[in-house]
Coordinates of C-alpha atoms and ligand atoms in Angstrom, one line a residue:
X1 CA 116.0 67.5 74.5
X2 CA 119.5 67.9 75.3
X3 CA 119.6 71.1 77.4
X4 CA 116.7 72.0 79.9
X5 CA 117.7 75.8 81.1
X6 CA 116.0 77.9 78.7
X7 CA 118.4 80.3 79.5
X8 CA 121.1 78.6 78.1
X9 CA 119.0 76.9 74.8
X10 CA 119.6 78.6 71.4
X11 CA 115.9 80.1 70.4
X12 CA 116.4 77.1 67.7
X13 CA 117.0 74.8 70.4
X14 CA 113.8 76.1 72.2
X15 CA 112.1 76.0 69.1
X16 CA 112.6 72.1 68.8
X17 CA 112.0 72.1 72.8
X18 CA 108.5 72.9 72.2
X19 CA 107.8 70.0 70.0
X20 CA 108.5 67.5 72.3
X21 CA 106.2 68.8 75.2
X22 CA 103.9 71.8 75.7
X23 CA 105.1 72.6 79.7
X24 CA 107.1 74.7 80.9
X25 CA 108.4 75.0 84.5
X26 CA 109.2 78.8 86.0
X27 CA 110.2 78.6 89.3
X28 CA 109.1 81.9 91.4
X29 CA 110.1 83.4 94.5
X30 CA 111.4 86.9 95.8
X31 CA 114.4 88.7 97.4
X32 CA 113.5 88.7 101.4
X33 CA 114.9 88.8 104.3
X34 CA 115.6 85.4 105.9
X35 CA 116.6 86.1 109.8
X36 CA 120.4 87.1 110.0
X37 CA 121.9 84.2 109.0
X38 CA 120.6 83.3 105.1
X39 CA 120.6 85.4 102.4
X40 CA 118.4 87.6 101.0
X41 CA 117.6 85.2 97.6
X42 CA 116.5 82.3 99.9
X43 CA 112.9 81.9 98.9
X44 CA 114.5 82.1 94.7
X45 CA 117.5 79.8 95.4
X46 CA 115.4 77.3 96.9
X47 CA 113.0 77.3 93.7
X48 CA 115.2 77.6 91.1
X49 CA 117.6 74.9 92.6
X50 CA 114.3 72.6 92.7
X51 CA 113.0 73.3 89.6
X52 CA 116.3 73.0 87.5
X53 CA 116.5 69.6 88.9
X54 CA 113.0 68.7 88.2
X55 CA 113.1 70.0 84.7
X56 CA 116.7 67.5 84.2
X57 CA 114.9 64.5 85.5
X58 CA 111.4 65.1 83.5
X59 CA 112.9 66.8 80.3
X60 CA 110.6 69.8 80.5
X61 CA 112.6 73.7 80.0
X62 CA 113.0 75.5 83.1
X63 CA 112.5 79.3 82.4
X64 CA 115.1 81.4 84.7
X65 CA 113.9 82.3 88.1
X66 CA 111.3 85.1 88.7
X67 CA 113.2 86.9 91.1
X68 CA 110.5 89.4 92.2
X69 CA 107.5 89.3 94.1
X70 CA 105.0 90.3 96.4
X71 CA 106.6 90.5 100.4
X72 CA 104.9 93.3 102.4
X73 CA 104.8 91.8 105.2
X74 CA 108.5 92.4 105.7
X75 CA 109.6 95.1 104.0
X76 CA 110.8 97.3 106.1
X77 CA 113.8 94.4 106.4
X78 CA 117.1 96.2 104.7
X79 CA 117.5 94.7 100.7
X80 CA 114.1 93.2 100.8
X81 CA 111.9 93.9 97.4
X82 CA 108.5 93.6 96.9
X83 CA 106.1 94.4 93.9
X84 CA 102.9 96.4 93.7
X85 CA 100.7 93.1 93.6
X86 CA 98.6 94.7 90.4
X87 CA 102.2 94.5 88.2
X88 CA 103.3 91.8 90.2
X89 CA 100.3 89.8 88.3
X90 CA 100.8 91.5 85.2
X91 CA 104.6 90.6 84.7
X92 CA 103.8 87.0 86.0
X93 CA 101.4 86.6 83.4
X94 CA 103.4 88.5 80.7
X95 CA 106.0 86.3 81.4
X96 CA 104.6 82.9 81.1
X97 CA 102.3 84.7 78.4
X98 CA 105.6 85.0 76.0
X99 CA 105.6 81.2 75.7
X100 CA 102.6 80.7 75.4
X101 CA 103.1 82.6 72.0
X102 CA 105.9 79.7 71.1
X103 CA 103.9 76.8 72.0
X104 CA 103.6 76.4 75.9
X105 CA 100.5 75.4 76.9
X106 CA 101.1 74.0 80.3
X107 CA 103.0 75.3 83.2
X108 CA 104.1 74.1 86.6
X109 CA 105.0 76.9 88.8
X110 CA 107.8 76.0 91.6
X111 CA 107.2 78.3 94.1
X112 CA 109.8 79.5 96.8
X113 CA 108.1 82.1 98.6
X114 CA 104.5 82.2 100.6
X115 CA 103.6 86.0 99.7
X116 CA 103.4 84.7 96.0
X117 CA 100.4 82.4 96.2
X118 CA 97.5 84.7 95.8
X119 CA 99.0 85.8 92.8
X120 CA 100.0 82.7 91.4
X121 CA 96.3 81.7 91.5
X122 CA 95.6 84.6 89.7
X123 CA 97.5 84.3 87.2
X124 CA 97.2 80.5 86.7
X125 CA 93.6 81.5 86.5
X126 CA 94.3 84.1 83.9
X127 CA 96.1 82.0 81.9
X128 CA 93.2 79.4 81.7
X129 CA 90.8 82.3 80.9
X130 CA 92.9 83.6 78.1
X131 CA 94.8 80.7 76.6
X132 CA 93.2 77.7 78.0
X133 CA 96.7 76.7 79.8
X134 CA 96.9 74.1 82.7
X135 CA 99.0 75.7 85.3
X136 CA 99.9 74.2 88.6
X137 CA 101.8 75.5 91.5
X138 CA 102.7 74.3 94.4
X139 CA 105.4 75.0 97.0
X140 CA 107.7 72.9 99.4
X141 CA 106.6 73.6 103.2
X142 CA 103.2 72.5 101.8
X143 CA 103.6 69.2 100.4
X144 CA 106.6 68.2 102.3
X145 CA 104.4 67.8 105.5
X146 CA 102.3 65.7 103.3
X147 CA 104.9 63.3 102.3
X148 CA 106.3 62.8 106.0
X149 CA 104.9 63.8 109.2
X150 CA 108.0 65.1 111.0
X151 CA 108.7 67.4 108.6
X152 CA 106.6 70.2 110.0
X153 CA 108.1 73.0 107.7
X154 CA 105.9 75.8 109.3
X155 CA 108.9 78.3 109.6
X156 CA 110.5 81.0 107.8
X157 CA 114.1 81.2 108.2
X158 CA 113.7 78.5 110.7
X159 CA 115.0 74.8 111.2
X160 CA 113.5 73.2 107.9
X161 CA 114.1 76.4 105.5
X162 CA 117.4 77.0 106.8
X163 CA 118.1 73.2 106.1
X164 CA 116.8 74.1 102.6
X165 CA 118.7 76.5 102.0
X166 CA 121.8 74.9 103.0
X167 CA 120.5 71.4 100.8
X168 CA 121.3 74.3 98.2
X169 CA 124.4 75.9 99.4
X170 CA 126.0 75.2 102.5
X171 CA 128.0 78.6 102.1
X172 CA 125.4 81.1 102.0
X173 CA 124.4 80.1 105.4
X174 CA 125.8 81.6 108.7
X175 CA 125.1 79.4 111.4
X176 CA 127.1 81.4 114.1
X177 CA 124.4 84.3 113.2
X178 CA 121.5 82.2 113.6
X179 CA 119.1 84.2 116.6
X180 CA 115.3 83.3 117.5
X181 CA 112.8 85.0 119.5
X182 CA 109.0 84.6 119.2
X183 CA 107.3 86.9 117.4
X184 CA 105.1 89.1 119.7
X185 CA 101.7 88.4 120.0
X186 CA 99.5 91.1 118.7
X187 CA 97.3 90.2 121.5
X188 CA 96.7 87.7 124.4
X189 CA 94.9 85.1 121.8
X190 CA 96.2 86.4 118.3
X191 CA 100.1 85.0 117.6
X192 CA 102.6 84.6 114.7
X193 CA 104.1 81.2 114.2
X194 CA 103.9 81.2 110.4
X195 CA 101.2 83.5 109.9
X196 CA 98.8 84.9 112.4
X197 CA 97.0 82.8 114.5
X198 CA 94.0 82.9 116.8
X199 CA 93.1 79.8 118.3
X200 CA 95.4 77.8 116.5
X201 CA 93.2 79.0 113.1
X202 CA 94.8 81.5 110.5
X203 CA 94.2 84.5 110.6
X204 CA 95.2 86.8 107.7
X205 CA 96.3 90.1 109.2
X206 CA 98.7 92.6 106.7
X207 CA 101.2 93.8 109.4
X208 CA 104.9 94.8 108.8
X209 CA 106.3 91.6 110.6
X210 CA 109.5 93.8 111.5
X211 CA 107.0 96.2 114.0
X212 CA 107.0 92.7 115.9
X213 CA 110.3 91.2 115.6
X214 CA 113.4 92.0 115.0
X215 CA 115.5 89.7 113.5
X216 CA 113.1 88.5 111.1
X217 CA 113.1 84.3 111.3
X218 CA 109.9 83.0 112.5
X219 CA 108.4 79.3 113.2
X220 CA 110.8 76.7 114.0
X221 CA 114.3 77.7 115.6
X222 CA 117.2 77.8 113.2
X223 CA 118.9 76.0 115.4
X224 CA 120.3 72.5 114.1
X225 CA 119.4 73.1 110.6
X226 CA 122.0 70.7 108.3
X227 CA 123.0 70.2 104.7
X228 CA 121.9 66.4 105.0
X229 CA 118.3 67.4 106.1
X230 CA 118.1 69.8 103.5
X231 CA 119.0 67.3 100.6
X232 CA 116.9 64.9 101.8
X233 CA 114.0 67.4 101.9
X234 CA 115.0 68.8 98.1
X235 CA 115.2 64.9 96.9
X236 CA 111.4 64.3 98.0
X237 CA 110.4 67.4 96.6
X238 CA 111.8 67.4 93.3
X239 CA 110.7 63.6 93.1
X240 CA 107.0 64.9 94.0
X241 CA 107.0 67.3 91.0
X242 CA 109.2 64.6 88.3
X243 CA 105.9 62.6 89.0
X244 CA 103.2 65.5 88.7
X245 CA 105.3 66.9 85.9
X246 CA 105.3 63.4 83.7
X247 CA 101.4 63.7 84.7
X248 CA 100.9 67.1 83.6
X249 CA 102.4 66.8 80.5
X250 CA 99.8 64.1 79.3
X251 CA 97.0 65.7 80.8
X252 CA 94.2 66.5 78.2
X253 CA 93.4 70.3 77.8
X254 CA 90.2 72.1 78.3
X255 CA 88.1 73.0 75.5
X256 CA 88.6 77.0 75.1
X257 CA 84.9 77.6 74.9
X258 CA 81.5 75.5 75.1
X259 CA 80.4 77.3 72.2
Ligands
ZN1 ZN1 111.3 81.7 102.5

């Protein structure tokens, strides 16, 4: 296929698209707060920039960016949006459920933003149940770690998303802005590093992070995030999802039904 953004295919072009593989990639994330210094559309910059470059390099169509999700944890930050999770799952699926009806029958979700998993796995589980699509997602401060040790990407806003971000683009990215505090402990024992903690074990706990914290990056410090970093970390993870991409796409679907 010549062109990979669906966005910018013809519905011809997508037609013909569709006969040369059944996956689709749809990168996800939301519209969030990022500590003072990145902007608001981190978490979808981050996931579309990856997943356009996957879809290039594995010739699979990349649907635009989901732009919307599911943040409550800091919504009380200004310009940050977050969906009732019920539609959040119902547009998710409606979306991916649209090409289904033109052929997809595989999706790899790039995801950009943590608050979005639960309902990713719904809705990869839906679309199994209803269709008998293989969907995957997976997201970068996740397998990164597993590639390479050093790169413990346990932050948000921090060191490694900032460097992410900027691996994007550099001039979205306010460096002199750049603060960090800790996040204060709900307790002695429980914490926040990325996620509550006790004992060094999650601990889910649905709090407005901003009742804790006030500028809003958490994890690693900002501080000596790069560009150079960032591409480095964008180059492994787009490579990681070429590979599970080409395997994906030859993967052998379910039966619908035993029956
Ligand atoms: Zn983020």
């Amino acid at each position: 296929m010549e062109k990979t953004l669906i966005e910018e295919m013809s519905w011809t072009e997508f037609r013909d698209a569709m006969k040369e593989t059944d996956l689709i990639i749809i990168p996800v994330g939301v519209i969030e707060e990022h500590g003072c210094h990145n902007p608001l559309g981190t978490d979808t910059l981050i996931a579309e920039a990856c997943a356009r470059l996957v879809g290039e390099r594995a010739k699979v169509p990349v649907a635009p960016a989901m732009p919307f999700g599911y943040s409550a944890n800091l919504v009380s930050f200004p310009g940050t949006n977050s969906l009732d999770p019920e539609l959040y799952r119902r547009v998710l699926f409606s979306y991916a459920e649209s090409y289904v009806r033109h052929g997809a029958r595989r999706f790899l979700f790039i995801n950009g933003h943590g608050g979005n998993t639960n309902t990713l796995g719904l809705v990869c589980g839906d679309l199994f149940d209803k269709y008998g699509c293989i969907c995957l997602f997976n997201q970068w401060w996740e397998v990164l770690p597993s590639l390479r040790k050093d790169w413990d990407c346990a932050d948000h806003g921090g060191h490694f998303e900032t460097s992410m971000m900027m691996g994007v683009n550099p001039e979205l990215v306010h460096m002199e802005r750049a603060r960090a505090t800790p996040v204060n402990p709900l307790s002695a024992g429980i914490e926040y590093k990325h996620g509550w903690q006790y004992g060094g074990a999650p601990i889910p706990l649905p709090v407005d992070v901003y009742k804790v914290h006030k500028y809003g990056n958490v994890g690693n410090p900002p501080f000596g995030a790069n560009a150079e970093l960032g591409r480095q970390m964008i180059e492994a993870y787009v490579e990681f999802n070429v590979a599970l991409a080409s395997e994906l796409k030859i993967a052998e679907l379910f039966e619908k039904s035993l029956v």
